[in-house]
């Protein structure tokens, strides 16, 4: 891997990488239960998109969905990628920056990676469609990675994707949620697309192969739609070196709690006796009382760390849940960016009070439940939408000045679970973590997805790249129930620089012409 990075470092020109994602229905059984799914290129998770710093991705998405029991349109989001003022129309957030892509249609997303490096992922943004399987990793390698001396291996074999899995199609689950207000409980958890459910077949666990004495950069992505995973390797500490694409001062821990949408890179040194060890990924997400099928067993989400020379068998011993001491996985307050910056004082301060209507699938920010508009935010901006009057109240759109520092404060919530709020097209400083009482304005961690919950959370970000930024809970059941907003900065600057393609301009009219069962 280091030879490959050195080779790329010798290249001075930006590479344009063509990627093809064929979105189609097929039957898969990630946890041993066979069902119709929505996937890219026939696999769950989808194929890894691997790029280098500075590359431009041309992602050709072809929609061949036919199964009418699920959504047949789609919208591709590249989680954590910034885009910029002249490229927002490629960002892929349905009804924020574009309209969905209907069946038997194709669209090429132009994705400039700029100076970003690290661990990202792609998924359907439409409704809760990625629950049905449309999700996969996006890795941006850095030829000049400041941590190159800390690891020996960093390739496709060291990508770890944890996710939640349901055996029933999303529209049925959403209907049940809307009728009861109870978020569906997953049947299982998966590691790199493989899992088990209680009482189901003993699907072979994934295997991560290592050689004693070598050091591995594992890129761990929580691609779930709800579940919080706490990951660890038996008898091995790990060193965190990246948080949501941001290089992090090395921090040694025994476990990491990961919310939906969050990513970490960790270095594991294969310094134990040759053998087999568990990778643990137990999760929480929903009350056991709602586990009506009796399928959910968090201890079944795991893989095997296998040393060269060890027998091809599972580790001896029970399915544990990982370390019981240390941080308990709540490491966010201890993390510091590799190159920390003190966030500027805020120019604009917002308060987001989260609430849910009892007994209903209706979440609100400041008393407003987000509903996606028929005309996307970006289309309205290009048409002159500079004032609040251009946006319906239910669009929950906040118009912000360009080149300003914005602070968003989430007061302590009465809700008993932490909501992973994700900001599209930007990072933020975590001034106050939900897992600490400290207010850090000196060297706070920088990321794009943060837990918001009972202890309160505060973030700050800059609007140096104006545009419509979707800001939502990454529990997609909650997002679908209204827990979302749009932070629109510098609409006049967006309009001055945006130059969307004719293909993008045609997406909305094509989508509106679709029959309801094809949307």
XYZ file of C-alpha atoms in Angstrom:
519
model
C 0.000 0.000 0.000
C 2.795 2.445 0.809
C 4.380 1.772 -2.603
C 1.047 2.641 -4.239
C 0.765 5.857 -2.221
C 4.314 6.838 -3.139
C 3.502 6.295 -6.811
C 0.417 8.483 -6.609
C 2.381 11.144 -4.758
C 4.614 11.462 -7.836
C 1.634 12.417 -9.973
C 0.818 16.104 -10.089
C -2.391 16.058 -12.165
C -5.875 15.412 -10.875
C -7.367 12.097 -11.978
C -10.922 11.733 -13.199
C -12.221 8.366 -12.059
C -15.260 6.842 -13.749
C -17.458 4.804 -11.408
C -20.570 2.907 -12.449
C -23.298 2.009 -9.967
C -26.110 -0.126 -11.346
C -29.009 0.140 -8.917
C -31.251 -2.907 -9.167
C -33.341 -5.392 -7.229
C -32.019 -8.825 -6.446
C -32.446 -11.434 -3.728
C -29.822 -11.640 -0.979
C -29.637 -13.175 2.492
C -27.095 -11.149 4.528
C -28.215 -12.759 7.791
C -29.463 -16.035 6.329
C -32.980 -14.778 5.562
C -33.593 -14.401 1.821
C -35.401 -11.250 0.682
C -35.662 -8.806 -2.206
C -33.213 -5.924 -1.757
C -32.059 -2.709 -3.442
C -28.318 -2.755 -4.070
C -25.546 -1.288 -6.190
C -23.803 -3.726 -8.567
C -25.522 -6.693 -6.986
C -23.930 -6.612 -3.535
C -24.660 -5.492 0.015
C -22.808 -3.378 0.901
C -22.144 -1.876 -2.514
C -18.736 -1.897 -4.211
C -16.020 0.226 -2.573
C -15.241 3.497 -4.320
C -11.493 4.018 -3.912
C -9.871 7.344 -4.824
C -6.856 9.519 -4.119
C -6.734 13.025 -2.711
C -7.578 15.553 -5.413
C -9.400 13.128 -7.707
C -12.718 13.903 -9.362
C -15.296 11.111 -9.379
C -17.724 10.748 -12.257
C -20.289 8.434 -10.720
C -22.678 7.076 -13.343
C -25.842 5.857 -11.609
C -28.193 3.680 -13.614
C -31.596 3.000 -12.047
C -33.016 -0.404 -13.024
C -35.343 -0.865 -10.019
C -38.444 -2.954 -10.752
C -39.755 -4.256 -7.409
C -42.914 -2.268 -6.679
C -42.926 -3.295 -2.999
C -40.100 -0.774 -2.460
C -39.235 2.699 -3.744
C -38.282 2.561 -7.414
C -36.717 6.016 -7.665
C -33.448 6.771 -5.913
C -31.091 9.616 -4.945
C -27.396 9.093 -4.295
C -25.653 10.861 -1.421
C -21.892 10.897 -0.847
C -21.767 11.255 2.910
C -19.179 13.743 4.165
C -18.049 15.108 0.783
C -18.087 18.895 0.748
C -18.827 19.730 -2.899
C -18.734 23.529 -3.351
C -20.704 26.550 -4.476
C -20.437 25.704 -8.176
C -21.207 22.022 -7.746
C -24.112 21.716 -5.289
C -26.389 20.239 -7.942
C -24.316 17.031 -7.801
C -24.746 16.638 -4.056
C -27.715 14.250 -4.321
C -29.970 15.191 -1.398
C -33.480 14.624 -2.688
C -35.604 17.792 -2.700
C -32.729 19.801 -1.238
C -30.150 19.829 -4.036
C -31.904 17.685 -6.668
C -34.930 15.607 -7.551
C -34.781 11.806 -7.350
C -33.725 9.654 -10.275
C -36.631 7.615 -11.631
C -36.538 4.014 -12.852
C -35.023 3.377 -16.286
C -33.103 6.621 -15.971
C -29.427 7.404 -15.426
C -27.462 10.356 -14.131
C -23.767 11.109 -13.685
C -22.765 12.771 -10.416
C -19.613 14.865 -10.693
C -17.879 14.607 -7.303
C -14.690 16.689 -6.868
C -12.791 15.470 -3.810
C -10.523 18.500 -3.466
C -8.287 18.382 -0.410
C -10.448 15.888 1.479
C -9.008 12.564 2.575
C -10.215 9.792 4.814
C -13.185 7.506 5.294
C -16.620 8.217 3.830
C -19.569 6.318 2.394
C -22.374 6.570 -0.127
C -26.028 5.645 0.235
C -29.500 6.374 -1.034
C -30.839 9.576 0.495
C -34.431 9.013 -0.658
C -36.869 8.249 2.150
C -35.342 5.364 4.160
C -34.351 3.435 1.026
C -30.824 2.587 2.100
C -32.364 0.355 4.774
C -33.099 -2.005 1.868
C -29.381 -2.298 1.079
C -28.172 0.660 -1.000
C -25.013 1.696 0.891
C -21.263 1.286 0.447
C -17.816 2.726 1.329
C -15.970 5.662 -0.235
C -12.287 5.894 0.704
C -9.962 8.777 -0.210
C -6.315 7.831 0.256
C -3.674 10.460 0.990
C -0.222 9.957 -0.616
C 1.171 12.247 2.083
C -0.778 10.821 4.997
C 0.881 12.156 8.175
C 0.300 8.753 9.802
C 2.044 6.606 7.192
C 4.697 5.563 9.724
C 2.019 4.202 12.078
C 0.687 1.385 9.903
C 1.784 -1.160 7.303
C -1.512 -2.158 5.650
C -4.393 0.033 4.450
C -6.429 -1.436 1.605
C -9.800 -2.955 0.745
C -9.216 -5.763 3.260
C -9.136 -3.279 6.153
C -12.492 -1.599 5.458
C -15.065 -2.560 8.109
C -18.715 -1.676 7.532
C -21.193 -2.248 10.348
C -24.879 -1.876 9.659
C -28.354 -2.805 10.790
C -30.523 -5.160 8.789
C -34.259 -5.679 8.475
C -35.921 -8.708 6.908
C -39.002 -6.700 5.840
C -39.033 -4.070 3.095
C -38.841 -0.422 4.130
C -42.322 0.750 2.991
C -43.985 -1.838 5.242
C -41.790 -0.823 8.170
C -42.503 2.863 7.560
C -46.242 2.224 7.496
C -46.001 0.463 10.847
C -43.925 3.318 12.265
C -46.434 5.912 11.070
C -49.312 3.985 12.632
C -47.687 3.426 16.018
C -44.861 5.939 16.475
C -42.602 3.005 17.391
C -39.372 2.863 15.383
C -38.832 -0.591 13.830
C -36.284 -2.783 15.593
C -33.708 -4.388 13.307
C -33.631 -8.145 12.934
C -29.844 -8.259 12.982
C -26.601 -6.373 12.663
C -24.079 -6.991 9.910
C -20.323 -6.723 9.521
C -19.296 -6.240 5.886
C -22.718 -7.445 4.842
C -22.866 -10.582 6.984
C -24.848 -11.188 10.166
C -26.909 -13.619 12.184
C -30.289 -13.362 13.876
C -31.490 -15.227 16.935
C -32.728 -18.658 15.868
C -31.434 -18.229 12.323
C -28.800 -20.157 10.393
C -25.184 -19.948 11.500
C -23.944 -17.825 8.614
C -20.105 -17.885 8.644
C -18.713 -14.743 10.250
C -16.463 -12.462 8.177
C -12.712 -12.877 8.681
C -10.037 -10.159 8.900
C -6.667 -11.759 8.154
C -3.537 -10.295 9.807
C 0.118 -11.211 10.102
C 1.787 -11.152 13.482
C 4.006 -8.087 13.849
C 2.236 -5.941 11.252
C 0.094 -2.862 11.872
C -3.276 -2.383 10.196
C -5.315 0.734 9.502
C -8.911 -0.390 9.870
C -11.459 2.079 8.476
C -14.703 1.500 10.383
C -17.979 2.904 9.043
C -21.342 2.778 10.791
C -23.708 2.471 7.827
C -26.763 1.851 9.972
C -30.102 3.601 9.747
C -30.560 3.512 13.504
C -28.282 1.293 15.552
C -25.399 2.474 17.731
C -22.477 0.020 17.569
C -19.657 -0.302 20.093
C -16.699 -1.857 18.298
C -13.631 -3.560 19.761
C -11.088 -6.325 19.127
C -10.572 -8.879 21.876
C -7.152 -8.511 23.581
C -6.111 -5.651 21.271
C -6.097 -1.923 21.904
C -6.660 0.362 18.945
C -5.305 3.831 18.169
C -7.756 6.333 16.686
C -6.167 8.476 13.934
C -9.189 9.780 12.001
C -12.699 10.968 12.825
C -15.201 11.475 9.975
C -12.415 12.232 7.503
C -10.438 14.509 9.833
C -6.932 13.406 10.984
C -6.929 13.039 14.752
C -4.083 13.112 17.250
C -3.449 9.427 18.056
C -5.661 8.264 20.906
C -5.434 4.765 22.363
C -8.656 3.087 23.454
C -10.151 -0.369 23.840
C -13.513 0.372 22.192
C -15.422 2.996 20.207
C -19.108 3.841 20.359
C -20.275 4.706 16.839
C -23.523 6.418 15.894
C -25.203 6.093 12.507
C -23.121 7.842 9.865
C -19.924 8.126 11.930
C -16.535 6.834 10.754
C -13.208 6.203 12.449
C -9.793 5.021 11.307
C -7.903 2.996 13.894
C -4.503 1.332 13.934
C -4.338 -2.204 15.300
C -0.981 -3.826 15.942
C -1.091 -7.592 15.495
C 1.012 -8.165 18.606
C -0.779 -11.081 20.249
C -0.211 -14.819 20.121
C -1.118 -16.381 16.768
C -4.769 -17.359 17.000
C -8.351 -16.252 16.386
C -9.858 -13.242 18.174
C -13.325 -11.702 18.088
C -14.107 -8.366 16.520
C -17.121 -7.303 18.580
C -19.847 -4.970 17.313
C -22.779 -5.199 19.739
C -25.438 -2.565 19.180
C -28.354 -0.788 20.784
C -31.315 0.540 18.863
C -34.835 0.120 20.145
C -36.449 -1.444 23.148
C -36.131 -5.232 23.512
C -39.888 -5.174 24.163
C -40.364 -4.153 20.527
C -38.312 -7.103 19.260
C -41.542 -8.845 18.299
C -39.967 -11.410 16.015
C -37.422 -12.324 18.682
C -34.668 -12.013 16.091
C -32.490 -9.313 17.596
C -29.412 -10.480 19.481
C -26.731 -7.790 19.613
C -23.981 -10.270 20.548
C -24.270 -11.941 17.125
C -22.808 -8.947 15.271
C -19.134 -9.841 14.993
C -16.230 -11.023 12.860
C -13.027 -13.007 13.353
C -9.557 -11.439 13.531
C -7.412 -14.320 12.278
C -3.625 -14.395 12.462
C -1.689 -16.126 9.688
C -1.006 -19.641 10.906
C -4.144 -19.884 13.050
C -6.683 -22.622 12.313
C -9.736 -21.674 10.240
C -12.136 -21.742 13.163
C -13.993 -19.392 15.475
C -12.305 -18.139 18.647
C -12.774 -20.264 21.714
C -15.178 -18.829 24.252
C -18.552 -17.105 24.378
C -19.808 -14.226 22.237
C -18.758 -11.377 24.503
C -19.710 -7.718 24.177
C -16.186 -6.348 24.382
C -14.268 -4.614 27.196
C -16.142 -3.694 30.346
C -13.718 -1.024 31.541
C -11.959 1.901 29.863
C -14.071 4.609 28.234
C -17.005 2.371 27.432
C -16.521 3.553 23.883
C -17.490 7.183 24.528
C -14.244 8.686 23.255
C -15.435 11.880 21.540
C -14.539 14.274 24.405
C -10.954 12.957 24.402
C -10.267 13.455 20.695
C -8.269 16.372 19.282
C -7.656 17.132 15.584
C -4.122 16.565 14.379
C -3.987 20.251 13.483
C -6.405 21.861 15.936
C -7.914 25.286 15.372
C -9.796 27.471 17.796
C -13.271 28.100 16.388
C -14.137 31.767 15.794
C -16.768 33.442 17.927
C -20.214 32.925 16.404
C -21.832 35.527 14.167
C -25.188 33.742 14.242
C -26.537 31.544 17.045
C -29.333 29.041 16.536
C -31.104 26.857 19.074
C -32.600 23.555 17.958
C -35.110 22.133 20.413
C -35.996 18.556 19.482
C -39.360 17.047 20.333
C -41.591 14.179 19.312
C -45.374 14.083 19.279
C -46.384 11.307 21.686
C -47.636 8.173 19.998
C -46.926 9.453 16.504
C -44.097 9.254 13.975
C -43.720 13.014 14.069
C -40.419 14.625 15.072
C -39.905 18.370 15.279
C -37.169 20.986 15.443
C -38.440 24.097 17.219
C -41.983 22.833 16.762
C -41.651 22.243 13.003
C -41.595 18.839 11.339
C -39.627 18.861 8.084
C -41.450 17.901 4.901
C -39.500 17.724 1.638
C -40.850 20.310 -0.815
C -41.966 19.468 -4.351
C -39.441 22.001 -5.646
C -35.925 21.395 -4.275
C -34.261 24.111 -2.227
C -31.532 24.626 -4.811
C -34.085 25.124 -7.589
C -35.742 27.816 -5.479
C -32.374 29.468 -4.835
C -31.595 29.569 -8.543
C -35.023 31.126 -9.097
C -34.290 33.972 -6.687
C -35.213 32.489 -3.311
C -33.247 34.883 -1.106
C -35.824 35.466 1.626
C -37.671 33.316 4.127
C -40.911 33.909 2.223
C -39.658 31.656 -0.594
C -39.734 28.596 1.680
C -42.682 26.916 3.343
C -42.548 26.652 7.125
C -42.382 22.867 6.841
C -39.127 23.140 4.846
C -37.479 24.264 8.111
C -34.983 26.340 6.110
C -32.661 28.767 7.894
C -31.120 31.453 5.665
C -27.592 32.281 6.835
C -24.986 34.817 5.746
C -22.004 33.661 3.708
C -18.502 33.668 5.227
C -19.851 33.634 8.769
C -19.493 31.443 11.863
C -22.715 29.710 12.850
C -23.365 28.105 16.219
C -26.134 25.558 16.703
C -27.045 24.667 20.250
C -29.047 21.540 21.046
C -30.339 21.871 24.629
C -30.555 18.702 26.720
C -33.307 16.493 25.338
C -35.933 14.666 27.343
C -35.665 11.857 24.800
C -33.694 8.884 26.062
C -31.620 8.241 22.935
C -28.897 10.261 21.257
C -29.662 11.473 17.744
C -26.726 11.449 15.295
C -27.080 14.820 13.540
C -25.258 14.984 10.208
C -24.401 18.141 8.257
C -24.098 17.816 4.502
C -21.323 19.646 2.674
C -19.410 20.777 5.752
C -17.682 19.847 8.989
C -18.250 21.447 12.368
C -16.389 21.971 15.610
C -17.972 20.052 18.497
C -17.883 22.807 21.107
C -19.755 20.668 23.626
C -20.101 16.918 23.281
C -23.148 15.066 24.533
C -20.689 12.944 26.532
C -19.007 15.734 28.474
C -19.910 18.861 30.428
C -16.814 20.637 29.092
C -17.191 23.548 26.665
C -14.118 23.426 24.447
C -13.314 26.510 22.360
C -9.577 25.785 22.163
C -9.075 22.500 20.304
C -12.441 20.745 19.833
C -12.836 17.706 17.624
C -13.987 18.394 14.065
C -16.451 16.023 12.384
C -19.696 15.935 10.377
C -21.919 13.662 12.508
C -22.469 14.202 16.223
C -24.700 12.692 18.904
C -27.396 14.998 20.259
C -29.100 13.880 23.436
C -29.819 14.200 27.126
C -26.669 16.163 28.071
C -26.863 18.781 25.310
C -24.588 19.395 22.324
C -23.165 22.542 20.689
C -21.487 22.789 17.279
C -20.006 25.612 15.191
C -19.227 25.772 11.484
C -18.225 28.272 8.808
C -20.305 29.189 5.765
C -17.221 29.757 3.611
C -18.735 27.563 0.900
C -22.302 28.866 0.501
C -25.070 26.491 -0.415
C -28.085 24.525 0.869
C -26.821 22.129 3.549
C -29.184 19.393 4.706
C -28.865 18.971 8.493
C -30.712 15.950 9.801
C -30.827 13.029 12.177
C -29.068 10.027 10.629
C -31.571 7.703 12.234
C -33.407 7.653 8.917
C -36.698 6.678 10.511
C -36.502 9.960 12.437
C -35.355 11.902 9.384
C -38.330 10.544 7.494
C -40.569 11.602 10.410
C -39.424 15.224 10.169
C -36.218 15.480 12.219
C -34.374 17.592 9.643
C -33.653 21.121 8.461
C -31.883 22.992 5.671
C -29.127 25.490 6.500
C -29.009 27.757 3.450
C -26.052 30.143 3.347
C -25.322 32.849 0.794
C -28.117 32.157 -1.725
C -27.064 35.094 -3.887
C -23.530 33.695 -4.152
C -24.884 30.252 -5.012
C -26.955 31.723 -7.810
C -23.999 33.656 -9.175
C -21.750 30.604 -9.417
C -24.046 27.613 -9.948
C -24.219 26.255 -13.504
C -26.205 23.017 -13.447
C -26.266 20.649 -16.394
C -29.319 20.182 -18.649
C -29.571 16.617 -17.287
C -29.961 17.969 -13.752
C -32.493 20.547 -14.893
C -34.618 17.741 -16.373
C -34.661 15.573 -13.235
C -37.602 17.306 -11.552
C -39.914 17.317 -14.569
C -39.079 13.672 -15.242
C -39.752 12.722 -11.613
C -43.080 14.569 -11.496
C -44.205 12.741 -14.659
C -43.685 9.353 -13.013
C -46.693 7.370 -11.782
C -46.845 7.174 -8.023
C -45.708 3.554 -7.916
C -42.499 4.477 -9.758
C -41.507 7.338 -7.440
